[in-house]
Short mmCIF file of N, CA, C and O in Angstrom, two decimals:
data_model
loop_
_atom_site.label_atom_id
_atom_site.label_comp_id
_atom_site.label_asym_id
_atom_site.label_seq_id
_atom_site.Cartn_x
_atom_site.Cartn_y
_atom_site.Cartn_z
N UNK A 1 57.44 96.89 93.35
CA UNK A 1 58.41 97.55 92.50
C UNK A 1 58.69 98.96 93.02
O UNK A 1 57.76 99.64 93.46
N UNK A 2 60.05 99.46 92.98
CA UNK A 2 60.17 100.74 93.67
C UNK A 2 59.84 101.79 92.28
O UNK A 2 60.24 101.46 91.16
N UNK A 3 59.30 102.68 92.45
CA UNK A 3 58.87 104.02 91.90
C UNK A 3 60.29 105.07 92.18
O UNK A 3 60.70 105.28 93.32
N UNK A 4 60.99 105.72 90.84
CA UNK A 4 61.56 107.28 91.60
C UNK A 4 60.53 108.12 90.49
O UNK A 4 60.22 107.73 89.37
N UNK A 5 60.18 109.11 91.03
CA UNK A 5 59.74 110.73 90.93
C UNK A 5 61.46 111.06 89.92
O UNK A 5 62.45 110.61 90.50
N UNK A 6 61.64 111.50 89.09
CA UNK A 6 63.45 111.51 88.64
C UNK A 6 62.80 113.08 88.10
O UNK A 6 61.61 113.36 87.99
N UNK A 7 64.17 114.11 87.74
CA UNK A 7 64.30 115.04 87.09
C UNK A 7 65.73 114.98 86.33
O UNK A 7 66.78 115.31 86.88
N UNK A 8 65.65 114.54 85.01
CA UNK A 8 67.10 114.41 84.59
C UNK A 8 68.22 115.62 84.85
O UNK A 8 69.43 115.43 84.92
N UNK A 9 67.67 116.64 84.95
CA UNK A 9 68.13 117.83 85.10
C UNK A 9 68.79 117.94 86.38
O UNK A 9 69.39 118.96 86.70
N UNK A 10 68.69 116.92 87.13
CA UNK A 10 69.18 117.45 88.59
C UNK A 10 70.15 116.15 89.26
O UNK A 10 69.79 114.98 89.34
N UNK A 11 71.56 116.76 89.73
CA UNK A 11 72.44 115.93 89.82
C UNK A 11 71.55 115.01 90.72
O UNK A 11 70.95 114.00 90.35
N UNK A 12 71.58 115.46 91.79
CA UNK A 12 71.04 114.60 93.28
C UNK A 12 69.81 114.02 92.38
O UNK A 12 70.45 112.97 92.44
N UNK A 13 69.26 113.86 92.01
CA UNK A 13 68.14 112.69 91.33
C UNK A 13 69.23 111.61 90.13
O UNK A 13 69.23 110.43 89.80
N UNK A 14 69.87 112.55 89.87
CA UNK A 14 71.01 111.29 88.60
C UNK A 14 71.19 110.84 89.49
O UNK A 14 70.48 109.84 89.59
N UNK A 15 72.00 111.04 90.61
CA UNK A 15 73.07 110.01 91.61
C UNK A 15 71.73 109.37 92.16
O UNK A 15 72.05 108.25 92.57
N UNK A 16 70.74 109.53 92.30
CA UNK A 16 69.87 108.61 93.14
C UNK A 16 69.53 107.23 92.15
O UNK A 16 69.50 106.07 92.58
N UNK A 17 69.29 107.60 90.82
CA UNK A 17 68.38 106.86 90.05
C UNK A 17 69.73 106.12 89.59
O UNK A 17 69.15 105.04 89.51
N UNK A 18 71.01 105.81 89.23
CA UNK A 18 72.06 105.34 89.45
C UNK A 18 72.67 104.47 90.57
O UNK A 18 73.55 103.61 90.50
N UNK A 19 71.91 104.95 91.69
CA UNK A 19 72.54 104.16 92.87
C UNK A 19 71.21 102.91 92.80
O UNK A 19 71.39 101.78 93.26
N UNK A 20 70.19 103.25 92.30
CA UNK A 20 68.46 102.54 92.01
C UNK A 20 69.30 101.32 91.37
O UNK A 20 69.28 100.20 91.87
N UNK A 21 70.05 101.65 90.20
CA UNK A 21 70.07 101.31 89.39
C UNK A 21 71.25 99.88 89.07
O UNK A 21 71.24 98.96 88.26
N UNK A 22 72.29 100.34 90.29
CA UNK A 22 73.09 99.51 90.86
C UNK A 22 72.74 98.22 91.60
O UNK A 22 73.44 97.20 91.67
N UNK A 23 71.52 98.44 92.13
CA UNK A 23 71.03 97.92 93.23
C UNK A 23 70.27 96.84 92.76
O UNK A 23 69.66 96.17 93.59
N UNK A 24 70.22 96.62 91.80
CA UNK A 24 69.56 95.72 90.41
C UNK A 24 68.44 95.13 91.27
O UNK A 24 68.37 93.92 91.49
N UNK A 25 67.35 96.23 91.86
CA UNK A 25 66.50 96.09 92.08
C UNK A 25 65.55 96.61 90.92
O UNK A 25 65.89 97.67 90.38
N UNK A 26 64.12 95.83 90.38
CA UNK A 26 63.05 96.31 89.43
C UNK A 26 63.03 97.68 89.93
O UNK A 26 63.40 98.15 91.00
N UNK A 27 62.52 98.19 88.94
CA UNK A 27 62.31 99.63 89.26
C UNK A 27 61.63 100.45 87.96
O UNK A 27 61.55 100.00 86.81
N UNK A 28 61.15 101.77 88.42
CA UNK A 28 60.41 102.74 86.88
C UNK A 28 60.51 103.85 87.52
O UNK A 28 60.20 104.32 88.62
N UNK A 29 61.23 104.28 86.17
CA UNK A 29 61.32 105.75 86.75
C UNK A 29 60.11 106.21 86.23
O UNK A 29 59.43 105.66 85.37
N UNK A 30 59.81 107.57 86.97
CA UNK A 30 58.41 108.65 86.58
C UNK A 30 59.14 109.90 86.10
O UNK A 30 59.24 110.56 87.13
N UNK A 31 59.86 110.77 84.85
CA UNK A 31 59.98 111.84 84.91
C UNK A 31 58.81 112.65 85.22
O UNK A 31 57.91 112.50 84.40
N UNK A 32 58.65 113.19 85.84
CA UNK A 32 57.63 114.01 86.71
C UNK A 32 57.15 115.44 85.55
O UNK A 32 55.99 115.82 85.36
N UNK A 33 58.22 115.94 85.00
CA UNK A 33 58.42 117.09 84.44
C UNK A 33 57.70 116.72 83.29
O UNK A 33 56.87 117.61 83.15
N UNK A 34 57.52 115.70 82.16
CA UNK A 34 56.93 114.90 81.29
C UNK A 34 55.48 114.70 81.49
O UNK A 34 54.52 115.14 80.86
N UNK A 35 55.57 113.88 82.62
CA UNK A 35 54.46 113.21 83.00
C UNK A 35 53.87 113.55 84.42
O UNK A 35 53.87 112.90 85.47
N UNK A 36 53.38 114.74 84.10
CA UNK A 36 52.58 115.51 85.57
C UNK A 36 52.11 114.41 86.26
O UNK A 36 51.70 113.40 85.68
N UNK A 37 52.17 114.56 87.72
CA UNK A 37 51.36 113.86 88.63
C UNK A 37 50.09 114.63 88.30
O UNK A 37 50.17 115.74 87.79
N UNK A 38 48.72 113.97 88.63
CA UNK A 38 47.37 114.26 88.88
C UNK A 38 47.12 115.50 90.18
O UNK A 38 48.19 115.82 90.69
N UNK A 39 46.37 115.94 90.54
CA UNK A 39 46.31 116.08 92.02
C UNK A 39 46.05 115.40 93.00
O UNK A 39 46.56 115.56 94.11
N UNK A 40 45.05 114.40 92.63
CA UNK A 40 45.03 113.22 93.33
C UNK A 40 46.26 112.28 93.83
O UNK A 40 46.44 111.83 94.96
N UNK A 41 47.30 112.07 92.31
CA UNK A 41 48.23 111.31 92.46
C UNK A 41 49.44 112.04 93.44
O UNK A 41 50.29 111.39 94.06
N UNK A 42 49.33 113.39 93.43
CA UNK A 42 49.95 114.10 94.50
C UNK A 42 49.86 113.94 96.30
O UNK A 42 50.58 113.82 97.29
N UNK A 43 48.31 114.06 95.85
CA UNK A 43 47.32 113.75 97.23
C UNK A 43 48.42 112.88 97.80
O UNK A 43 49.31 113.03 98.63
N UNK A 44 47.78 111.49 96.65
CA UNK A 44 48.40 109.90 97.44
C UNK A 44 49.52 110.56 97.72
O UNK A 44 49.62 111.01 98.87
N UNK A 45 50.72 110.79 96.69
CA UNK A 45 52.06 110.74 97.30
C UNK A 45 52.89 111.43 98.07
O UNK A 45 54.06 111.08 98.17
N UNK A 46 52.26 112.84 98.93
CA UNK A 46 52.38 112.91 100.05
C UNK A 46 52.13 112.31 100.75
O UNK A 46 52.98 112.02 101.60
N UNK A 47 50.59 111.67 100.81
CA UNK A 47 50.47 110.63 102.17
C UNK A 47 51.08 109.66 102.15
O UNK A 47 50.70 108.88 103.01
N UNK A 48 52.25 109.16 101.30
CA UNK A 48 53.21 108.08 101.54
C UNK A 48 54.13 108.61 102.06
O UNK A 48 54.82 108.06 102.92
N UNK A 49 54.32 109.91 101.57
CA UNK A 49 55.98 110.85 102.57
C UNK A 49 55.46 111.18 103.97
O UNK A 49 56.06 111.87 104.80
N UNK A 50 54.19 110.54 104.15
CA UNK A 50 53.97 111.17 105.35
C UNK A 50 54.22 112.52 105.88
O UNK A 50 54.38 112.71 107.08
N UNK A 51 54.26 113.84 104.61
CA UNK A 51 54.55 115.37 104.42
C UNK A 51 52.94 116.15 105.06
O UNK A 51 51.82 115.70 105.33
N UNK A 52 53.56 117.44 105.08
CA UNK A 52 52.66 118.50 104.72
C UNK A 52 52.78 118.68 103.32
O UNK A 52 53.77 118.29 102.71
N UNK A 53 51.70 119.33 102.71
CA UNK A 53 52.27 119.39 101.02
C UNK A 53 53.41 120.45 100.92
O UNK A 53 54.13 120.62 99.93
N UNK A 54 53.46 121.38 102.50
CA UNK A 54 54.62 122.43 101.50
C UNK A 54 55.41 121.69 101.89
O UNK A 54 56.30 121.89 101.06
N UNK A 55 55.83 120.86 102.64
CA UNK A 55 57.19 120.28 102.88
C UNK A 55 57.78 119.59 101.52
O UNK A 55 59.00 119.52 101.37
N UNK A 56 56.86 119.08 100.54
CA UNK A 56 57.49 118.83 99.34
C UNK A 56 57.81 119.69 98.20
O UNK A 56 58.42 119.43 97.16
N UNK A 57 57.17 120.93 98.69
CA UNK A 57 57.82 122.12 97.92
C UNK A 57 59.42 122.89 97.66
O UNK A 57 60.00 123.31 98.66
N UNK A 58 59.95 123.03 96.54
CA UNK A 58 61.10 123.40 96.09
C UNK A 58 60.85 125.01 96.74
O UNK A 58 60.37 125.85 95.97
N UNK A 59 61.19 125.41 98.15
CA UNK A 59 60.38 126.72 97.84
C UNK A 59 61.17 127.68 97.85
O UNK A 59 60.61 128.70 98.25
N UNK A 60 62.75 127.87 97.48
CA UNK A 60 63.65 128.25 96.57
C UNK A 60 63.55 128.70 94.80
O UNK A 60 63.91 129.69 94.17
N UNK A 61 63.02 127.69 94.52
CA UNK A 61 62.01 128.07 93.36
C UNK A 61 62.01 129.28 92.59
O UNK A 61 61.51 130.11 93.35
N UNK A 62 62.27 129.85 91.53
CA UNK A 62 61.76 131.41 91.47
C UNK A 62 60.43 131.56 90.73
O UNK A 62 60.08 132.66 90.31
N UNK A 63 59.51 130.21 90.53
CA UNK A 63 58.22 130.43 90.79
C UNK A 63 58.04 130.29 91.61
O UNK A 63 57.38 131.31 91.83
N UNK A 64 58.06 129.60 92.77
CA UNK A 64 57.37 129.85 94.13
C UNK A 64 57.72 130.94 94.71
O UNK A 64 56.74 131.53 95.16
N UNK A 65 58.70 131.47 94.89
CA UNK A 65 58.99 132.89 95.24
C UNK A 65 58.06 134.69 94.74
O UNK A 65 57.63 135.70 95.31
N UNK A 66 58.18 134.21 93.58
CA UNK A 66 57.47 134.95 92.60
C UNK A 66 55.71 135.25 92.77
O UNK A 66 54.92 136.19 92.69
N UNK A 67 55.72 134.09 92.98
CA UNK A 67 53.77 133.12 92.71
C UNK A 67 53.49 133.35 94.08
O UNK A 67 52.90 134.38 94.39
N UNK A 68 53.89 132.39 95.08
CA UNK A 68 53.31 132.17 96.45
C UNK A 68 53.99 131.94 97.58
O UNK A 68 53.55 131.28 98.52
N UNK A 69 55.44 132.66 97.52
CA UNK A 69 55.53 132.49 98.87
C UNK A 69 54.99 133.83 99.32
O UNK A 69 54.77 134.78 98.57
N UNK A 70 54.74 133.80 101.00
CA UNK A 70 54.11 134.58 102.09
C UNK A 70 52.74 134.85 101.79
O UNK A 70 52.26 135.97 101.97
N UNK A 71 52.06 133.84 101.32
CA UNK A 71 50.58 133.91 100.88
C UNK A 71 50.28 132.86 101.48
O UNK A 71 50.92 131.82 101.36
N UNK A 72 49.15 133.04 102.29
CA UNK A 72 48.22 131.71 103.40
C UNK A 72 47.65 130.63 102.16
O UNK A 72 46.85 131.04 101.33
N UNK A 73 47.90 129.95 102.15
CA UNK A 73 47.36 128.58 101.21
C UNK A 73 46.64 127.92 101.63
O UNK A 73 46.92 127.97 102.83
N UNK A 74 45.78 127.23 101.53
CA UNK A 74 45.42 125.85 102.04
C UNK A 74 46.44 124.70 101.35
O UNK A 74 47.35 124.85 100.54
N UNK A 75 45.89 123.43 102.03
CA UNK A 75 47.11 122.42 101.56
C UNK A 75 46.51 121.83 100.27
O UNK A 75 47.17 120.85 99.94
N UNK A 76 45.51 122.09 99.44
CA UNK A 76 44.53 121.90 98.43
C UNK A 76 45.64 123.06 97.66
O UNK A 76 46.51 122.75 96.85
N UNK A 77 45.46 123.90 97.96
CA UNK A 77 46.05 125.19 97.13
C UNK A 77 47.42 124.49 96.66
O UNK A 77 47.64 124.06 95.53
N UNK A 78 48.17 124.45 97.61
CA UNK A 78 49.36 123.82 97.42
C UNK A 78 49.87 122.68 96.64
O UNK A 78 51.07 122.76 96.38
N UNK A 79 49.19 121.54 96.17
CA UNK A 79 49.18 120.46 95.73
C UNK A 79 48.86 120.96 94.62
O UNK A 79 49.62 120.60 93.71
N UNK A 80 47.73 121.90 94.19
CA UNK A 80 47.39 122.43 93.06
C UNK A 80 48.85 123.24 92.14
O UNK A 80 49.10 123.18 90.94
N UNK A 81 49.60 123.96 93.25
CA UNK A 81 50.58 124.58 92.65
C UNK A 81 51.49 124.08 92.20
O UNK A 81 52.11 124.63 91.29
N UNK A 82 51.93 122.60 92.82
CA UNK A 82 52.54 121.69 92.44
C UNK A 82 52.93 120.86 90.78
O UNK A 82 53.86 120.57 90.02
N UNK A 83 50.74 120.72 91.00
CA UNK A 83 50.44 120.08 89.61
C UNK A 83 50.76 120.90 88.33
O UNK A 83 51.34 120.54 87.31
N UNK A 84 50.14 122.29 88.73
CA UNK A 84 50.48 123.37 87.76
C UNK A 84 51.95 123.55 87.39
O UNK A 84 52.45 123.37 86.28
N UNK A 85 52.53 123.91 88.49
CA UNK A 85 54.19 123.64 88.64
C UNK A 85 55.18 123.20 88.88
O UNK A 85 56.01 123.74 89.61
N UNK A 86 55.38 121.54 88.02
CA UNK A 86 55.88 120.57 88.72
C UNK A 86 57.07 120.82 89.32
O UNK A 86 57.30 120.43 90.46
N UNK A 87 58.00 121.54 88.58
CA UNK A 87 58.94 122.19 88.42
C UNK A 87 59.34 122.36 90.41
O UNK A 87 60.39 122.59 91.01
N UNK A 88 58.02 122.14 90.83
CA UNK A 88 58.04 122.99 92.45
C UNK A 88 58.53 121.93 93.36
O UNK A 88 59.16 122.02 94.41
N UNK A 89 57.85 120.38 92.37
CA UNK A 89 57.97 119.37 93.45
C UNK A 89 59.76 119.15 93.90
O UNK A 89 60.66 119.38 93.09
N UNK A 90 60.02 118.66 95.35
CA UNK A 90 61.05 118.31 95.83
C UNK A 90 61.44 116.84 94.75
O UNK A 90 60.55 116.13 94.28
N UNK A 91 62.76 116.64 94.55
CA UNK A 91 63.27 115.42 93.82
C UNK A 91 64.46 115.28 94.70
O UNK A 91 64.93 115.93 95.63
N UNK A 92 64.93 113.65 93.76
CA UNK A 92 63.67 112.75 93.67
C UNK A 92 63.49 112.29 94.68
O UNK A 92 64.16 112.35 95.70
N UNK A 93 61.97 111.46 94.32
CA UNK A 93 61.25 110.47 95.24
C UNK A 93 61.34 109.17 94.96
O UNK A 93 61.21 108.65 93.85
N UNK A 94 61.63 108.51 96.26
CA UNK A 94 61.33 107.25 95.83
C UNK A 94 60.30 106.45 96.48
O UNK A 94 60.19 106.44 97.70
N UNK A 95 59.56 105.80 95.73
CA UNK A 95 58.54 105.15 96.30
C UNK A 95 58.46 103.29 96.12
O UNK A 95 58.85 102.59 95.20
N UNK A 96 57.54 102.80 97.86
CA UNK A 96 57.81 101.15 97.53
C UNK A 96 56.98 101.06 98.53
O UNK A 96 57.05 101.39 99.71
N UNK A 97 56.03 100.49 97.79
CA UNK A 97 54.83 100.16 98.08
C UNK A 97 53.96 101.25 98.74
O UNK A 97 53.53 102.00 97.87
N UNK A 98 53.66 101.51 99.68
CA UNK A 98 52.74 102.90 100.30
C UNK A 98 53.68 103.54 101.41
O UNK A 98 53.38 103.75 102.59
N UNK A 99 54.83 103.81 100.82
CA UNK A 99 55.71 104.34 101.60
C UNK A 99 56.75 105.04 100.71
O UNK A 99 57.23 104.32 99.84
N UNK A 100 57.22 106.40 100.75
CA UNK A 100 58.10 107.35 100.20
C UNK A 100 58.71 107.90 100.97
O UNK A 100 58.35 108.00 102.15
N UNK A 101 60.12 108.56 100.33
CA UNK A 101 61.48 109.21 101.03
C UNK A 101 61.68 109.91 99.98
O UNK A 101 61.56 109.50 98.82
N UNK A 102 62.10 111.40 100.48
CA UNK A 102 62.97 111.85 99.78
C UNK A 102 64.42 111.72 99.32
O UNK A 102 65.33 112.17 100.02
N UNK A 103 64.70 111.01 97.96
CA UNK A 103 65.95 110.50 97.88
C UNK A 103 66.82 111.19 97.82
O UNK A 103 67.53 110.87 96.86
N UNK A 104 67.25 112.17 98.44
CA UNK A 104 68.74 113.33 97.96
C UNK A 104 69.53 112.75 99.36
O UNK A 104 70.47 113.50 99.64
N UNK A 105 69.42 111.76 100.18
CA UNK A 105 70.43 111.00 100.78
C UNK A 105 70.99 109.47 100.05
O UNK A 105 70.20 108.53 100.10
N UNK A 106 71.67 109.36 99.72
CA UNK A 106 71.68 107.94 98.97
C UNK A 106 71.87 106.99 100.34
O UNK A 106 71.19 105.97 100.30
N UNK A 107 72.48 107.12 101.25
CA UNK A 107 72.39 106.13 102.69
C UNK A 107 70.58 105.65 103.01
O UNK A 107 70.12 104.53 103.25
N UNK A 108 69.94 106.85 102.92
CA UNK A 108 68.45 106.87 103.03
C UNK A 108 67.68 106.23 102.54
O UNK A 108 66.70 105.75 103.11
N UNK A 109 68.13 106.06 100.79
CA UNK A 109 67.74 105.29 99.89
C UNK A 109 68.36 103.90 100.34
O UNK A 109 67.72 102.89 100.65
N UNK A 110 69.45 104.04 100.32
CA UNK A 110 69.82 102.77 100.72
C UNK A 110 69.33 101.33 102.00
O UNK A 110 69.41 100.11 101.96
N UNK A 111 68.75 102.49 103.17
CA UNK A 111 67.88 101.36 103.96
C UNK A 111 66.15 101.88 103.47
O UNK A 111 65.41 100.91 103.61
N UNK A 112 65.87 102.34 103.28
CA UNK A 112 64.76 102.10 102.25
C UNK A 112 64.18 101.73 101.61
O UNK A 112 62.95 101.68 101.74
N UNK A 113 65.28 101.02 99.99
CA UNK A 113 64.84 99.90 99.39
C UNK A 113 65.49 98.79 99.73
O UNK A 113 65.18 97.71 99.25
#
């Protein structure tokens, strides 16, 4: 079943979870913002984006700006800031099976699922 990471708040995640949705493939969304990832569950789902953790960082952000940018992190640190601030994570994601993309291409999504 494909997984999206969704933020209703954000066009590029509507148009993703819409194009999901077309595709009348099963699917569940995760509002992320609701329903924090774990740190663990972070852990995992970088290692499906095959990321660094800041690469899934919003780091535009004006908490991350504010909080931690130009501060040495570890990638522990980072995942932590995440959990604390979901708000930070990149959207959406989509996930299928042990493999994730960032969905703000819908072509991307499209050979994906």
């Amino acid at each position: 079943m494909i997984q999206i990471y969704h933020n209703p708040r954000c066009g590029k995640s509507r148009n993703c979870l819409a194009f999901i949705k077309e595709s009348e493939k099963k699917f569940e969304v995760i509002n992320y913002l609701d329903n924090v990832p774990t740190f663990e569950e972070l852990k995992t789902l970088i290692q499906k984006l095959n990321f660094e953790p800041l690469a899934l960082v919003r780091q535009k952000e004006k908490i991350w700006i504010e909080n931690f940018k130009n501060k040495t992190m570890t990638n522990d640190e980072i995942i932590q800031a995440m959990v604390t601030y979901p708000i930070l994570i990149e959207r959406p994601i989509v996930i299928k099976g042990d493999k994730a993309i960032i969905g703000r291409v819908l072509d991307n999504v499209n050979d994906f699922i």
